[in-house]
Short mmCIF file of C-alpha atoms and ligand atoms in Angstrom, two decimals:
data_model
loop_
_atom_site.label_atom_id
_atom_site.label_comp_id
_atom_site.label_asym_id
_atom_site.label_seq_id
_atom_site.Cartn_x
_atom_site.Cartn_y
_atom_site.Cartn_z
CA MET A 1244 90.83 98.36 101.92
CA ALA A 1245 91.18 96.32 98.71
CA PHE A 1246 92.15 92.69 99.17
CA ILE A 1247 94.59 91.23 96.69
CA GLN A 1248 92.02 88.63 95.47
CA ALA A 1249 89.86 91.39 94.03
CA ILE A 1250 92.56 92.41 91.55
CA HIS A 1251 91.51 90.83 88.35
CA MET A 1252 90.02 92.19 85.19
CA ASN A 1253 86.40 91.58 84.15
CA PRO A 1254 86.27 87.95 82.92
CA GLY A 1255 84.61 86.35 79.88
CA GLN A 1256 83.90 87.76 76.44
CA GLY A 1257 81.01 90.14 77.17
CA GLU A 1258 80.90 93.84 76.30
CA THR A 1259 82.37 94.90 79.66
CA SER A 1260 85.04 92.14 79.68
CA TYR A 1261 88.77 92.86 79.59
CA ALA A 1262 88.96 90.63 76.49
CA CYS A 1263 86.77 93.14 74.60
CA ASN A 1264 88.22 96.29 76.15
CA SER A 1265 91.99 96.00 76.02
CA SER A 1266 92.99 97.55 72.70
CA PHE A 1267 94.73 100.40 74.55
CA GLN A 1268 96.90 97.90 76.41
CA ASN A 1269 97.44 95.87 73.22
CA ALA A 1270 98.91 98.92 71.46
CA GLY A 1271 101.57 99.02 74.22
CA GLN A 1272 102.22 95.29 73.87
CA LYS A 1273 102.87 95.71 70.14
CA ARG A 1274 105.49 98.35 70.90
CA MET A 1275 107.33 95.83 73.12
CA LYS A 1276 107.90 93.44 70.19
CA PRO A 1277 111.35 94.80 69.17
CA LEU A 1278 112.54 94.58 72.79
CA ILE A 1279 111.33 90.97 73.01
CA GLU A 1280 112.95 90.06 69.68
CA ALA A 1281 116.28 91.57 70.76
CA ALA A 1282 116.12 89.68 74.08
CA ILE A 1283 115.43 86.40 72.25
CA THR A 1284 118.34 86.94 69.84
CA ASP A 1285 120.56 87.58 72.82
CA LEU A 1286 119.32 84.49 74.67
CA CYS A 1287 119.60 82.21 71.64
CA SER A 1288 123.13 83.42 70.91
CA ASN A 1289 124.30 82.66 74.44
CA THR A 1290 125.23 78.98 74.47
CA ASN A 1291 125.66 78.96 78.27
CA THR A 1292 122.11 80.17 78.80
CA LEU A 1293 120.65 77.58 76.42
CA LEU A 1294 122.89 74.77 77.60
CA HIS A 1295 120.34 71.99 77.28
CA GLY A 1296 118.39 73.22 74.26
CA LYS A 1297 115.39 74.10 76.41
CA MET A 1298 113.76 77.44 77.03
CA MET A 1299 111.14 78.44 79.60
CA ILE A 1300 109.26 81.68 79.10
CA MET A 1301 106.54 83.26 81.19
CA ASP A 1302 104.16 86.20 81.21
CA ALA A 1303 103.48 87.85 84.58
CA GLY A 1304 99.93 89.28 84.86
CA CYS A 1305 98.59 87.80 81.60
CA SER A 1306 94.87 88.48 82.29
CA SER A 1307 92.55 86.90 79.70
CA GLY A 1308 91.49 87.53 76.11
CA PRO A 1309 93.72 88.27 73.12
CA ASN A 1310 96.33 90.15 75.18
CA ALA A 1311 97.16 87.07 77.29
CA LEU A 1312 99.32 85.68 74.47
CA ALA A 1313 100.31 88.95 72.80
CA LEU A 1314 103.85 88.92 74.26
CA ILE A 1315 104.43 85.16 74.23
CA SER A 1316 103.43 84.69 70.61
CA PRO A 1317 106.04 87.08 69.11
CA ALA A 1318 108.64 85.60 71.49
CA ILE A 1319 107.98 82.12 70.05
CA ASP A 1320 108.12 83.49 66.49
CA ALA A 1321 111.41 85.25 67.29
CA ILE A 1322 112.91 81.97 68.57
CA HIS A 1323 111.77 80.16 65.44
CA ASN A 1324 113.06 82.87 63.07
CA HIS A 1325 116.39 83.20 64.83
CA CYS A 1326 117.04 79.44 64.72
CA LEU A 1327 116.02 79.31 61.05
CA GLN A 1328 118.49 82.12 60.27
CA ILE A 1329 121.42 80.40 61.95
CA ASN A 1330 120.36 77.00 60.72
CA GLN A 1331 120.02 75.47 64.19
CA PRO A 1332 117.19 73.33 65.55
CA PRO A 1333 114.96 75.46 67.80
CA PRO A 1334 114.96 74.77 71.55
CA GLU A 1335 112.05 72.97 73.19
CA VAL A 1336 109.93 75.71 74.68
CA CYS A 1337 107.79 75.72 77.81
CA VAL A 1338 105.27 78.60 78.08
CA LEU A 1339 103.75 79.56 81.43
CA LEU A 1340 101.17 82.26 82.06
CA ASN A 1341 100.78 83.85 85.47
CA ASP A 1342 98.03 85.92 87.06
CA LEU A 1343 96.20 86.08 90.38
CA PRO A 1344 93.94 83.08 91.17
CA ASP A 1345 90.70 84.95 90.39
CA ASN A 1346 91.81 85.58 86.80
CA ASP A 1347 89.70 83.99 84.05
CA PHE A 1348 92.12 81.06 83.53
CA ASN A 1349 89.42 79.00 81.75
CA THR A 1350 89.70 81.22 78.68
CA VAL A 1351 93.50 81.39 79.02
CA VAL A 1352 93.91 77.61 79.05
CA LYS A 1353 91.90 77.24 75.84
CA SER A 1354 94.01 79.83 74.05
CA LEU A 1355 97.19 78.08 75.28
CA VAL A 1356 96.05 74.83 73.68
CA THR A 1357 95.44 76.66 70.37
CA LEU A 1358 98.86 78.32 70.63
CA ARG A 1359 100.62 75.00 71.22
CA GLN A 1360 98.89 73.48 68.21
CA SER A 1361 99.98 76.37 65.99
CA LYS A 1362 103.65 76.67 67.08
CA LYS A 1363 105.77 73.58 66.69
CA THR A 1364 108.51 74.70 69.08
CA ILE A 1365 106.15 74.71 72.09
CA VAL A 1366 106.29 71.44 73.97
CA VAL A 1367 104.66 72.38 77.26
CA THR A 1368 102.14 75.07 78.24
CA GLY A 1369 100.67 75.83 81.62
CA VAL A 1370 99.34 78.41 84.01
CA ALA A 1371 101.01 79.55 87.21
CA PRO A 1372 98.33 81.12 89.40
CA GLY A 1373 99.62 83.28 92.23
CA SER A 1374 100.97 86.72 93.01
CA PHE A 1375 104.05 87.82 91.12
CA TYR A 1376 105.11 89.29 94.46
CA GLU A 1377 105.77 85.71 95.61
CA ARG A 1378 108.00 82.91 94.34
CA LEU A 1379 106.28 81.20 91.41
CA PHE A 1380 108.99 79.00 89.85
CA THR A 1381 111.97 76.92 90.87
CA SER A 1382 115.32 78.67 90.97
CA ASP A 1383 117.39 79.00 87.78
CA SER A 1384 114.54 77.74 85.61
CA LEU A 1385 113.25 80.69 83.57
CA HIS A 1386 114.92 82.16 80.48
CA LEU A 1387 112.57 85.01 79.61
CA VAL A 1388 110.03 86.86 81.75
CA CYS A 1389 107.55 89.18 79.98
CA SER A 1390 104.96 91.41 81.56
CA SER A 1391 102.77 94.19 80.20
CA ASN A 1392 100.43 96.65 81.87
CA SER A 1393 100.51 94.80 85.21
CA LEU A 1394 103.41 95.89 87.42
CA HIS A 1395 101.77 99.21 88.34
CA TRP A 1396 99.31 97.07 90.37
CA LEU A 1397 100.66 97.01 93.91
CA SER A 1398 100.46 94.10 96.34
CA LYS A 1399 98.25 96.25 98.59
CA ALA A 1400 97.29 99.84 99.31
CA PRO A 1401 99.91 101.71 101.39
CA GLU A 1402 99.51 100.86 105.07
CA ASP A 1403 100.44 104.40 106.12
CA LEU A 1404 97.15 105.46 104.57
CA THR A 1405 94.90 102.51 105.44
CA ARG A 1406 96.10 102.27 109.07
CA ASN A 1407 95.66 105.99 109.67
CA HIS A 1408 92.36 106.22 107.76
CA ILE A 1409 93.78 108.76 105.32
CA PRO A 1410 91.66 108.76 102.14
CA ALA A 1411 93.55 108.36 98.88
CA PHE A 1412 91.13 110.81 97.26
CA ASP A 1413 89.55 113.52 99.39
CA ILE A 1414 86.22 114.68 98.00
CA ASP A 1415 87.11 118.16 99.21
CA GLU A 1416 89.45 119.57 96.57
CA HIS A 1417 91.42 121.75 98.97
CA ALA A 1418 92.11 118.83 101.35
CA ARG A 1419 92.98 116.66 98.35
CA ARG A 1420 95.59 119.11 97.06
CA GLU A 1421 97.08 119.54 100.54
CA ARG A 1422 97.42 115.80 101.09
CA LEU A 1423 98.52 114.88 97.59
CA PRO A 1424 102.31 114.93 98.25
CA MET A 1425 101.87 112.69 101.31
CA VAL A 1426 99.50 110.31 99.53
CA ARG A 1427 101.78 110.13 96.49
CA GLU A 1428 104.78 109.41 98.71
CA ALA A 1429 102.95 106.57 100.48
CA TYR A 1430 102.09 105.00 97.11
CA ALA A 1431 105.64 105.58 95.84
CA GLN A 1432 107.08 103.76 98.87
CA GLN A 1433 104.73 100.82 98.38
CA PHE A 1434 105.72 100.63 94.70
CA ARG A 1435 109.42 100.69 95.63
CA LYS A 1436 108.93 97.78 98.07
CA ASP A 1437 106.81 95.74 95.65
CA PHE A 1438 108.86 96.30 92.53
CA SER A 1439 112.16 95.61 94.35
CA LEU A 1440 110.67 92.34 95.61
CA PHE A 1441 109.49 91.44 92.09
CA LEU A 1442 113.04 91.97 90.77
CA GLU A 1443 114.58 89.95 93.60
CA LEU A 1444 112.18 87.01 93.10
CA ARG A 1445 112.50 86.88 89.32
CA ALA A 1446 116.29 87.11 89.59
CA LYS A 1447 116.20 83.91 91.68
CA GLU A 1448 114.01 82.17 89.11
CA LEU A 1449 115.89 83.28 85.98
CA VAL A 1450 118.93 81.41 84.74
CA SER A 1451 122.21 83.29 84.58
CA GLY A 1452 121.99 85.66 81.58
CA GLY A 1453 118.16 85.39 81.68
CA ARG A 1454 116.14 88.29 80.30
CA MET A 1455 113.10 90.26 81.33
CA VAL A 1456 111.00 92.61 79.15
CA ILE A 1457 108.31 94.52 81.01
CA SER A 1458 106.00 97.48 80.53
CA LEU A 1459 103.90 99.42 82.99
CA VAL A 1460 102.01 102.65 83.32
CA GLY A 1461 104.22 105.51 84.45
CA THR A 1462 103.97 109.18 85.29
CA ARG A 1463 105.71 112.00 83.41
CA SER A 1464 108.70 113.16 85.42
CA ASN A 1465 107.69 116.80 85.33
CA ALA A 1466 104.00 116.18 85.96
CA ILE A 1467 102.21 118.22 88.57
CA ALA A 1468 99.83 115.32 88.99
CA SER A 1469 96.56 116.62 90.29
CA LYS A 1470 94.81 113.29 89.94
CA PHE A 1471 97.54 110.65 90.01
CA ILE A 1472 97.16 108.87 86.74
CA LEU A 1473 94.14 109.35 84.57
CA PHE A 1474 91.87 106.41 85.34
CA PRO A 1475 91.93 105.99 89.13
CA GLY A 1476 91.34 109.77 89.43
CA ILE A 1477 88.35 109.52 87.12
CA VAL A 1478 87.02 106.45 88.95
CA ALA A 1479 87.23 108.36 92.23
CA GLN A 1480 85.44 111.37 90.71
CA ILE A 1481 82.63 109.19 89.38
CA LEU A 1482 82.30 107.42 92.72
CA SER A 1483 82.20 110.78 94.49
CA VAL A 1484 79.08 111.61 92.43
CA LEU A 1485 77.51 108.45 93.87
CA VAL A 1486 78.37 109.73 97.36
CA ALA A 1487 76.61 113.03 96.60
CA GLU A 1488 73.57 111.07 95.33
CA GLY A 1489 73.51 108.99 98.52
CA VAL A 1490 74.15 105.73 96.63
CA ILE A 1491 77.33 105.08 98.55
CA ASP A 1492 78.37 106.02 102.01
CA LYS A 1493 81.04 108.71 102.43
CA ALA A 1494 82.94 106.65 105.05
CA LYS A 1495 82.97 103.70 102.64
CA PHE A 1496 84.27 105.99 99.88
CA ASP A 1497 87.05 107.31 102.14
CA SER A 1498 88.25 103.76 102.82
CA PHE A 1499 88.48 102.84 99.10
CA TYR A 1500 92.04 102.51 97.83
CA VAL A 1501 93.02 101.47 94.32
CA PRO A 1502 96.42 99.78 94.68
CA LEU A 1503 97.99 101.38 91.59
CA TYR A 1504 101.10 103.50 91.19
CA GLY A 1505 102.79 104.80 88.05
CA PRO A 1506 106.46 105.65 88.65
CA SER A 1507 108.50 108.13 86.61
CA SER A 1508 111.21 106.66 84.36
CA GLU A 1509 113.85 108.05 86.77
CA GLU A 1510 112.18 106.38 89.75
CA LEU A 1511 112.01 103.08 87.90
CA ARG A 1512 115.66 103.27 86.84
CA GLU A 1513 116.75 104.18 90.36
CA ILE A 1514 114.85 101.23 91.92
CA ILE A 1515 116.31 98.76 89.37
CA GLU A 1516 119.83 100.05 90.00
CA ALA A 1517 119.45 100.04 93.79
CA GLU A 1518 118.05 96.48 93.83
CA GLY A 1519 121.03 95.38 91.76
CA SER A 1520 119.95 92.03 90.24
CA PHE A 1521 119.50 93.37 86.70
CA SER A 1522 121.22 95.67 84.24
CA ILE A 1523 119.08 97.88 82.03
CA ARG A 1524 119.58 97.12 78.34
CA GLU A 1525 117.00 99.60 77.12
CA MET A 1526 114.26 101.79 78.52
CA ARG A 1527 111.55 103.38 76.36
CA VAL A 1528 109.07 106.05 77.40
CA HIS A 1529 105.94 106.43 75.30
CA ASP A 1530 103.20 109.06 75.33
CA PRO A 1531 99.95 107.05 75.44
CA ARG A 1532 97.57 109.82 74.30
CA ILE A 1533 97.18 108.52 70.74
CA ASP A 1534 96.29 105.05 72.02
CA MET A 1535 93.63 106.59 74.31
CA THR A 1536 91.60 108.00 71.43
CA THR A 1537 89.51 104.87 70.88
CA THR A 1538 89.12 104.17 74.58
CA LEU A 1539 87.56 107.58 75.18
CA SER A 1540 85.75 107.99 71.85
CA THR A 1541 82.17 107.19 72.92
CA PRO A 1542 80.45 107.06 76.32
CA ALA A 1543 79.87 103.31 75.92
CA ARG A 1544 83.55 102.61 75.17
CA PHE A 1545 84.65 104.82 78.06
CA VAL A 1546 82.29 103.08 80.52
CA ASN A 1547 83.13 99.57 79.29
CA ASN A 1548 86.85 100.25 79.58
CA LEU A 1549 86.43 101.49 83.15
CA ARG A 1550 84.28 98.46 83.98
CA ALA A 1551 86.72 96.01 82.40
CA LEU A 1552 89.50 97.28 84.67
CA PHE A 1553 87.80 98.36 87.87
CA GLU A 1554 84.45 96.57 88.23
CA PRO A 1555 85.78 93.68 90.38
CA ILE A 1556 87.54 95.98 92.84
CA ILE A 1557 84.59 98.41 93.00
CA VAL A 1558 82.02 95.65 93.54
CA GLN A 1559 84.12 94.01 96.21
CA HIS A 1560 84.26 97.25 98.19
CA PHE A 1561 80.88 98.87 97.50
CA GLY A 1562 78.60 95.98 96.51
CA LYS A 1563 76.05 96.27 93.70
CA VAL A 1564 76.61 99.79 92.43
CA MET A 1565 77.66 99.15 88.85
CA ASP A 1566 74.40 100.30 87.21
CA GLU A 1567 74.63 103.61 89.06
CA PHE A 1568 78.37 103.78 88.36
CA ALA A 1569 77.81 103.23 84.62
CA MET A 1570 75.15 105.97 84.49
CA ALA A 1571 77.35 108.45 86.38
CA ALA A 1572 80.30 107.56 84.13
CA GLU A 1573 78.25 108.15 80.95
CA LEU A 1574 77.12 111.49 82.31
CA TYR A 1575 80.71 112.34 83.22
CA TRP A 1576 81.76 111.55 79.65
CA SER A 1577 79.03 113.61 78.01
CA LEU A 1578 78.96 116.61 80.35
CA ASP A 1579 82.50 116.90 81.42
CA ALA A 1580 84.71 118.64 78.87
CA SER A 1581 87.43 118.12 81.46
CA LEU A 1582 87.74 114.50 80.28
CA GLN A 1583 89.16 115.74 77.00
CA GLU A 1584 91.24 118.32 78.86
CA GLU A 1585 92.49 115.63 81.20
CA ARG A 1586 93.44 113.52 78.21
CA ALA A 1587 95.39 116.45 76.75
CA ARG A 1588 97.12 117.15 80.07
CA THR A 1589 97.52 113.59 81.23
CA SER A 1590 100.57 112.96 83.31
CA ARG A 1591 100.54 109.34 82.22
CA THR A 1592 103.32 107.64 80.23
CA MET A 1593 103.98 104.05 79.26
CA LEU A 1594 107.34 102.68 80.35
CA ALA A 1595 108.95 99.67 78.70
CA VAL A 1596 112.21 98.20 80.00
CA SER A 1597 114.45 95.42 78.79
CA LEU A 1598 116.58 93.89 81.56
CA ALA A 1599 119.34 91.29 81.74
CA LYS A 1600 120.11 89.34 84.89
CA ALA A 1601 123.38 90.82 86.16
C1 SAM B 667 95.60 95.41 82.90
S1 SAM B 667 95.84 93.70 83.08
C2 SAM B 667 97.15 93.42 81.90
C3 SAM B 667 96.93 92.17 81.14
C4 SAM B 667 97.86 91.94 79.94
N1 SAM B 667 99.20 91.66 80.39
C5 SAM B 667 97.84 93.13 79.01
O1 SAM B 667 98.89 93.73 78.78
O2 SAM B 667 96.77 93.45 78.49
C6 SAM B 667 96.74 93.56 84.63
C7 SAM B 667 96.77 92.13 85.11
O3 SAM B 667 97.72 92.04 86.19
C8 SAM B 667 97.19 91.13 87.12
N2 SAM B 667 97.85 91.33 88.43
C9 SAM B 667 97.77 92.40 89.24
N3 SAM B 667 98.50 92.18 90.36
C10 SAM B 667 99.05 90.94 90.23
C11 SAM B 667 99.90 90.16 91.05
N4 SAM B 667 100.32 90.59 92.25
N5 SAM B 667 100.29 88.93 90.61
C12 SAM B 667 99.87 88.46 89.40
N6 SAM B 667 99.05 89.18 88.57
C13 SAM B 667 98.65 90.40 88.98
C14 SAM B 667 95.70 91.46 87.15
O4 SAM B 667 94.95 90.41 87.71
C15 SAM B 667 95.43 91.67 85.67
O5 SAM B 667 95.01 90.51 85.04
#
């Protein structure tokens, strides 16, 4: 069972760090820019929302490296440009970055200082360590919440599986196919609970008329997903090679759960509507295959990307297996034509949603 503290990306600036292996995620962040700009225009035009000439914006699940500021920075520019256009003084802005406590906040804090020095509108910057599935801010204090590539991380693996010792990924293909609908449903239910809670909490923290622009990994509606979404399926397959080689214990493998779920756009819409705190201004669905090209282009890139995302959670569960994992992953890349096939058939999508507090 994965504990929440293990969910963080590989820290630092090394070759397996998230900072050096997040260009795929950055491509998605760039596509969110128009949604962020539209939300800012809306916020700045609403005199009730900006009553005291102050604006508080936050990023939920910022991680570290260049992506940590990739949503906040265009938001600040949009505020500046909008105020210039209408000939108004810009509001005083407070920027807060959130992630789980084990995130590499040292690097984040340094980049926040640089950001504040380069953007005159920013008066205060800070970090807000903690789970975004808990209250993080005082009520009616936030104006804009951004989040990219983070909300598909669940608060925990589904208890229906962990309690009943049902593996998320059976090594036996027949058993895996048989159980897939049940396993998927357990993950879907956990996502529904977590995402509804996230909406409820942020609605308390946002001012009336506050905005939220988020993106997360999704699943194509019509997908017959044989391996969930691309990466956890591949991670499980690589780990299963280590089971066959006797590097890791089968029972240990069976109790490994990656707390990730990618909803379909319909599922996401339905959860937002049922929870009721937000109206959907815009929802975009993007096919991520083009962005994957670099990530999968060489064995080293493929392995480093997997390590950047999954090393902490793998090491916490299995101990020191990363050298063996990296070797098996390289072999998987070079031998397995199915990686390219999987890329072509991937059931993955990227979902971006712009929300307004109802
Ligand atoms: C793939 S990174 C995304 C980072 C960045 N936003 C981007 O788009 O590149 C996902 C981040 O979400 C964070 N995360 C996962 N669950 C979280 C939670 N419950 N509360 C806060 N952060 C969380 C992880 O620690 C990780 O840093």
